[in-house]
Amino acid sequence: MMQIEQQLRTDIVEIGRRLHARGFVASNDGNISVRLDGDRLLTTPTGVSKGFMTPDMMVTTDFNGRKLTGDREPSSEVLMHLAVYEHRPEITAVVHAHPPTATGFAVAGIPLDRAVLAEVVTTLGSIPIADYGTPSTSELADAVRRHIRAHDGVLLANHGALTVAHELFAAYYRMETVEHFARISLVARQLGRERLLSREEVNRLQDLRGRYGIAAPAPICPPGPEESEDGLCQALEAPSQSGTRLVDVRSIASADEGLLGPDAEIRLTYRELTALIADAVRQLR
Ligand SMILES: [Zn+2]
């Protein structure tokens, strides 16, 4: 076996160990793959904990997912990995896991598409949600296909997350970034407010991509109602407010729509609600 392949097998074992140690996978969840050459893919086997693999467990397949070598069966999600390699010739590694906070957003149907963290805007851009597809079927591969041309990180509805890169560890680190971003977003939302980076600041950050040689698969979409996740740009929520780098979204919303939009939510404690009802009953008398 070639030395490069041996190293890649060892790297996959290490990444599996980290995914498991960080709680990004439970039981036999998750899978990792890497391009070996133009005809062969090296992938994790199905039915084993990714935290306790050994280099000899790996399976090689062709780019139709047919097994070439290995004692075990290839990952059940190999179709999803193949969809990535088909549409992104420059990508050599794919990592799939179920990190709990990012997967929580995927279950709630909330994409990670707000301009909140400068380094995420510069690197991953936005992280959309691919439609639900039954795991291990071409349905899931097709759902991923719709987003993977423009994104290096995708949430999978009611399932997990997928990250891709030009190199194995880079794909793994993107998975860490997706989960870290999800955790920060969750805390900000629990605190009750998120200040977004302004469109102007997002444009400035996007310019940094070029200066630092960050390879993003697609530019951030220009603002407008036709922003589409299916297109070849990354839809990112970033309100325009010239001269301002951080925008308090609530102030924008109240300026645009009056104090409360049609669907704005009011939260009342049980005590406040009871008082309101008592007041209304009193006025009826
Ligand atoms: Zn999965």
Coordinates of C-alpha atoms and ligand atoms in Angstrom, one line a residue:
M1 CA 0.0 0.0 0.0
M2 CA 1.3 3.4 -0.9
Q3 CA 2.6 5.6 1.9
I4 CA 0.1 8.4 1.1
E5 CA -2.8 6.0 1.4
Q6 CA -1.5 4.7 4.7
Q7 CA -1.2 8.3 6.0
L8 CA -4.8 9.0 4.9
R9 CA -6.1 5.9 6.7
T10 CA -4.3 7.1 9.9
D11 CA -5.7 10.6 9.4
I12 CA -9.3 9.3 9.1
V13 CA -8.8 7.3 12.3
E14 CA -7.7 10.4 14.1
I15 CA -10.6 12.5 12.8
G16 CA -13.1 9.8 13.8
R17 CA -11.5 9.8 17.3
R18 CA -12.0 13.6 17.5
L19 CA -15.6 13.5 16.2
H20 CA -16.4 11.0 18.9
A21 CA -14.5 12.7 21.7
R22 CA -16.3 16.0 21.0
G23 CA -19.7 14.3 21.0
F24 CA -20.3 15.1 17.3
V25 CA -21.4 11.4 16.8
A26 CA -23.1 8.8 18.9
S27 CA -23.0 5.0 18.4
N28 CA -22.0 4.3 14.7
D29 CA -23.0 7.7 13.4
G30 CA -21.0 9.7 10.9
N31 CA -18.7 9.0 8.0
I32 CA -15.5 10.4 6.5
S33 CA -14.1 10.0 3.0
V34 CA -11.2 11.2 0.9
R35 CA -10.2 11.0 -2.7
L36 CA -7.3 8.7 -3.3
D37 CA -6.9 9.5 -7.0
G38 CA -9.1 10.0 -10.1
D39 CA -10.7 6.5 -9.7
R40 CA -10.8 5.7 -6.0
L41 CA -12.3 6.9 -2.8
L42 CA -11.2 5.9 0.7
T43 CA -14.1 5.8 3.2
T44 CA -15.0 4.8 6.7
P45 CA -16.8 1.4 7.1
T46 CA -20.4 1.2 8.1
G47 CA -21.5 -0.2 11.5
V48 CA -18.5 0.9 13.6
S49 CA -18.0 3.7 16.1
K50 CA -16.0 6.4 14.5
G51 CA -14.2 6.8 17.8
F52 CA -12.6 3.4 17.8
M53 CA -11.5 2.7 14.2
T54 CA -8.2 1.3 13.0
P55 CA -6.5 2.1 9.6
D56 CA -7.2 -1.5 8.3
M57 CA -11.0 -1.0 8.7
M58 CA -11.2 1.5 5.8
V59 CA -12.8 0.6 2.5
T60 CA -11.9 1.8 -1.0
T61 CA -14.7 2.3 -3.6
D62 CA -14.9 3.6 -7.2
F63 CA -16.7 6.8 -7.9
N64 CA -20.0 4.8 -8.4
G65 CA -19.7 3.7 -4.8
R66 CA -18.8 0.1 -5.7
K67 CA -16.4 -1.5 -3.2
L68 CA -12.9 -2.2 -4.4
T69 CA -11.1 -3.3 -1.3
G70 CA -11.8 -3.8 2.4
D71 CA -13.2 -6.5 4.8
R72 CA -16.2 -4.3 5.7
E73 CA -18.9 -2.5 3.8
P74 CA -18.5 1.2 2.8
S75 CA -20.3 4.0 4.6
S76 CA -24.0 3.9 4.2
E77 CA -23.9 7.6 3.2
V78 CA -21.4 7.0 0.3
L79 CA -24.0 8.4 -2.2
M80 CA -24.0 11.7 -0.4
H81 CA -20.2 11.9 -0.5
L82 CA -20.2 10.9 -4.2
A83 CA -22.6 13.8 -4.9
V84 CA -20.1 16.2 -3.4
Y85 CA -17.1 14.9 -5.4
E86 CA -19.2 15.0 -8.6
H87 CA -20.1 18.6 -8.3
R88 CA -16.9 19.9 -6.6
P89 CA -13.8 18.6 -8.5
E90 CA -11.5 20.6 -6.2
I91 CA -12.8 18.9 -3.1
T92 CA -10.9 16.0 -1.8
A93 CA -12.4 15.3 1.6
V94 CA -15.9 15.1 3.1
V95 CA -16.9 14.8 6.8
H96 CA -20.5 14.0 8.0
A97 CA -21.5 14.0 11.6
H98 CA -24.4 14.8 14.0
P99 CA -23.0 17.6 16.2
P100 CA -25.9 18.3 18.6
T101 CA -26.3 22.0 18.5
A102 CA -25.9 22.4 14.7
T103 CA -28.2 19.4 14.3
G104 CA -30.7 21.1 16.7
F105 CA -30.8 24.0 14.2
A106 CA -31.3 21.5 11.4
V107 CA -34.2 20.0 13.3
A108 CA -35.7 23.4 14.1
G109 CA -35.4 24.3 10.4
I110 CA -33.2 27.4 11.3
P111 CA -30.3 27.8 8.9
L112 CA -27.1 29.4 10.1
D113 CA -27.3 32.2 7.6
R114 CA -27.0 35.4 9.6
A115 CA -23.9 37.6 9.4
V116 CA -22.8 37.3 13.0
L117 CA -19.2 36.2 13.3
A118 CA -16.6 37.8 11.1
E119 CA -14.4 34.7 10.7
V120 CA -17.4 32.6 9.7
V121 CA -18.5 35.2 7.1
T122 CA -15.0 35.2 5.7
T123 CA -14.6 31.4 5.6
L124 CA -17.8 29.4 5.4
G125 CA -20.2 32.3 4.5
S126 CA -23.6 30.9 5.3
I127 CA -24.6 27.4 6.2
P128 CA -28.0 26.4 4.6
I129 CA -30.2 23.5 5.4
A130 CA -30.6 20.8 2.7
D131 CA -34.1 19.3 2.5
Y132 CA -34.8 16.1 4.5
G133 CA -33.9 13.0 2.6
T134 CA -34.0 9.4 4.0
P135 CA -30.5 8.6 5.1
S136 CA -28.4 6.4 2.8
T137 CA -30.8 7.1 -0.2
S138 CA -30.2 9.1 -3.4
E139 CA -32.9 11.5 -1.9
L140 CA -30.4 12.7 0.6
A141 CA -27.7 13.0 -2.0
D142 CA -30.0 15.0 -4.2
A143 CA -30.8 17.4 -1.4
V144 CA -27.1 18.0 -0.7
R145 CA -26.5 18.4 -4.5
R146 CA -28.7 21.6 -4.5
H147 CA -26.4 23.4 -2.0
I148 CA -23.0 22.0 -2.4
R149 CA -21.8 24.0 -5.3
A150 CA -22.0 27.2 -3.3
H151 CA -21.3 26.0 0.2
D152 CA -18.5 24.2 2.2
G153 CA -20.8 23.5 5.1
V154 CA -24.4 22.3 4.9
L155 CA -27.0 21.3 7.6
L156 CA -29.1 18.3 6.8
A157 CA -32.7 18.7 7.8
N158 CA -33.6 16.5 10.8
H159 CA -30.3 14.7 10.5
G160 CA -26.9 16.4 10.9
A161 CA -24.2 18.3 9.1
L162 CA -21.8 17.9 6.2
T163 CA -18.5 19.8 5.6
V164 CA -16.1 19.5 2.7
A165 CA -12.6 20.8 1.9
H166 CA -9.5 20.4 -0.2
E167 CA -7.9 18.3 2.5
L168 CA -9.1 15.9 5.3
F169 CA -8.3 17.9 8.4
A170 CA -9.6 21.1 6.8
A171 CA -13.0 19.4 6.3
Y172 CA -12.9 18.2 9.9
Y173 CA -12.1 21.8 11.2
R174 CA -15.0 23.1 9.2
M175 CA -17.3 20.7 11.2
E176 CA -15.8 22.2 14.4
T177 CA -16.6 25.7 13.1
V178 CA -20.2 24.8 12.1
E179 CA -20.9 23.4 15.6
H180 CA -19.1 26.3 17.4
F181 CA -21.0 28.8 15.3
A182 CA -24.3 27.0 16.2
R183 CA -23.5 27.1 19.9
I184 CA -22.7 30.8 19.8
S185 CA -25.9 31.5 17.8
L186 CA -27.9 29.5 20.3
V187 CA -26.5 31.4 23.3
A188 CA -27.1 34.8 21.5
R189 CA -30.7 33.8 20.8
Q190 CA -31.2 32.6 24.4
L191 CA -29.9 36.0 25.6
G192 CA -32.7 37.4 23.5
R193 CA -30.9 39.4 20.8
E194 CA -28.5 39.1 18.0
R195 CA -26.6 42.1 16.5
L196 CA -25.8 41.4 12.9
L197 CA -22.9 42.6 10.9
S198 CA -24.0 45.2 8.4
R199 CA -24.0 44.5 4.7
E200 CA -21.2 47.0 4.3
E201 CA -19.1 45.1 6.8
V202 CA -19.9 41.8 5.1
N203 CA -18.7 43.2 1.8
R204 CA -15.5 44.3 3.5
L205 CA -15.0 40.8 5.0
Q206 CA -15.7 39.2 1.6
D207 CA -12.9 41.3 0.1
L208 CA -10.6 39.8 2.8
R209 CA -11.2 36.4 1.2
G210 CA -9.2 37.4 -1.8
R211 CA -6.4 39.1 0.2
Y212 CA -5.8 36.1 2.4
G213 CA -6.3 33.5 -0.3
I214 CA -9.4 32.0 1.3
A215 CA -11.1 29.8 -1.3
A216 CA -14.8 30.2 -0.9
P217 CA -16.9 28.2 -3.4
A218 CA -19.3 31.1 -4.1
P219 CA -19.7 34.8 -3.3
I220 CA -22.2 36.1 -0.8
C221 CA -25.5 36.9 -2.6
P222 CA -26.3 40.6 -3.2
P223 CA -29.2 41.8 -1.1
G224 CA -32.7 41.6 -2.5
P225 CA -35.8 39.4 -2.4
E226 CA -34.4 37.1 -5.0
E227 CA -31.7 35.7 -2.7
S228 CA -31.8 32.0 -3.3
E229 CA -30.1 29.1 -1.6
D230 CA -30.3 27.1 -4.8
G231 CA -28.3 29.6 -6.8
L232 CA -24.6 30.0 -7.0
C233 CA -24.2 32.4 -4.2
Q234 CA -24.4 32.3 -0.4
A235 CA -27.6 33.9 1.0
L236 CA -26.6 35.8 4.2
E237 CA -28.8 38.0 6.3
A238 CA -27.0 41.3 6.7
P239 CA -29.1 44.5 7.0
S240 CA -27.7 47.5 5.1
Q241 CA -27.0 50.5 7.3
S242 CA -24.3 52.6 5.8
G243 CA -21.6 53.9 8.2
T244 CA -22.5 51.2 10.7
R245 CA -20.7 47.9 11.2
L246 CA -23.0 46.3 13.7
V247 CA -26.8 46.6 13.3
D248 CA -29.3 46.0 16.1
V249 CA -31.9 44.0 14.1
R250 CA -34.7 45.1 16.4
S251 CA -34.1 48.8 15.6
I252 CA -34.2 48.0 11.9
A253 CA -37.3 46.0 12.2
S254 CA -39.1 48.7 14.2
A255 CA -38.1 51.4 11.7
D256 CA -39.2 49.4 8.7
E257 CA -42.4 47.9 10.0
G258 CA -43.6 50.1 12.8
L259 CA -43.1 48.9 16.3
L260 CA -44.6 45.5 15.7
G261 CA -44.8 43.6 12.4
P262 CA -47.8 41.5 11.6
D263 CA -46.2 38.4 12.9
A264 CA -44.2 39.9 15.8
E265 CA -44.3 37.8 18.9
I266 CA -45.2 39.2 22.3
R267 CA -44.1 37.1 25.3
L268 CA -46.0 37.4 28.5
T269 CA -45.6 35.7 31.8
Y270 CA -48.6 33.8 33.1
R271 CA -49.0 36.5 35.8
E272 CA -49.1 39.3 33.2
L273 CA -51.5 37.3 31.0
T274 CA -53.8 36.7 34.0
A275 CA -53.7 40.4 34.8
L276 CA -54.6 41.4 31.2
I277 CA -57.6 39.0 31.2
A278 CA -58.8 40.3 34.6
D279 CA -58.5 43.8 33.3
A280 CA -60.5 43.0 30.2
V281 CA -63.2 41.2 32.2
R282 CA -63.4 44.3 34.5
Q283 CA -64.0 46.5 31.5
L284 CA -66.8 44.3 30.2
R285 CA -68.7 44.8 33.4
Ligands
ZN1 ZN -25.9 10.8 9.5

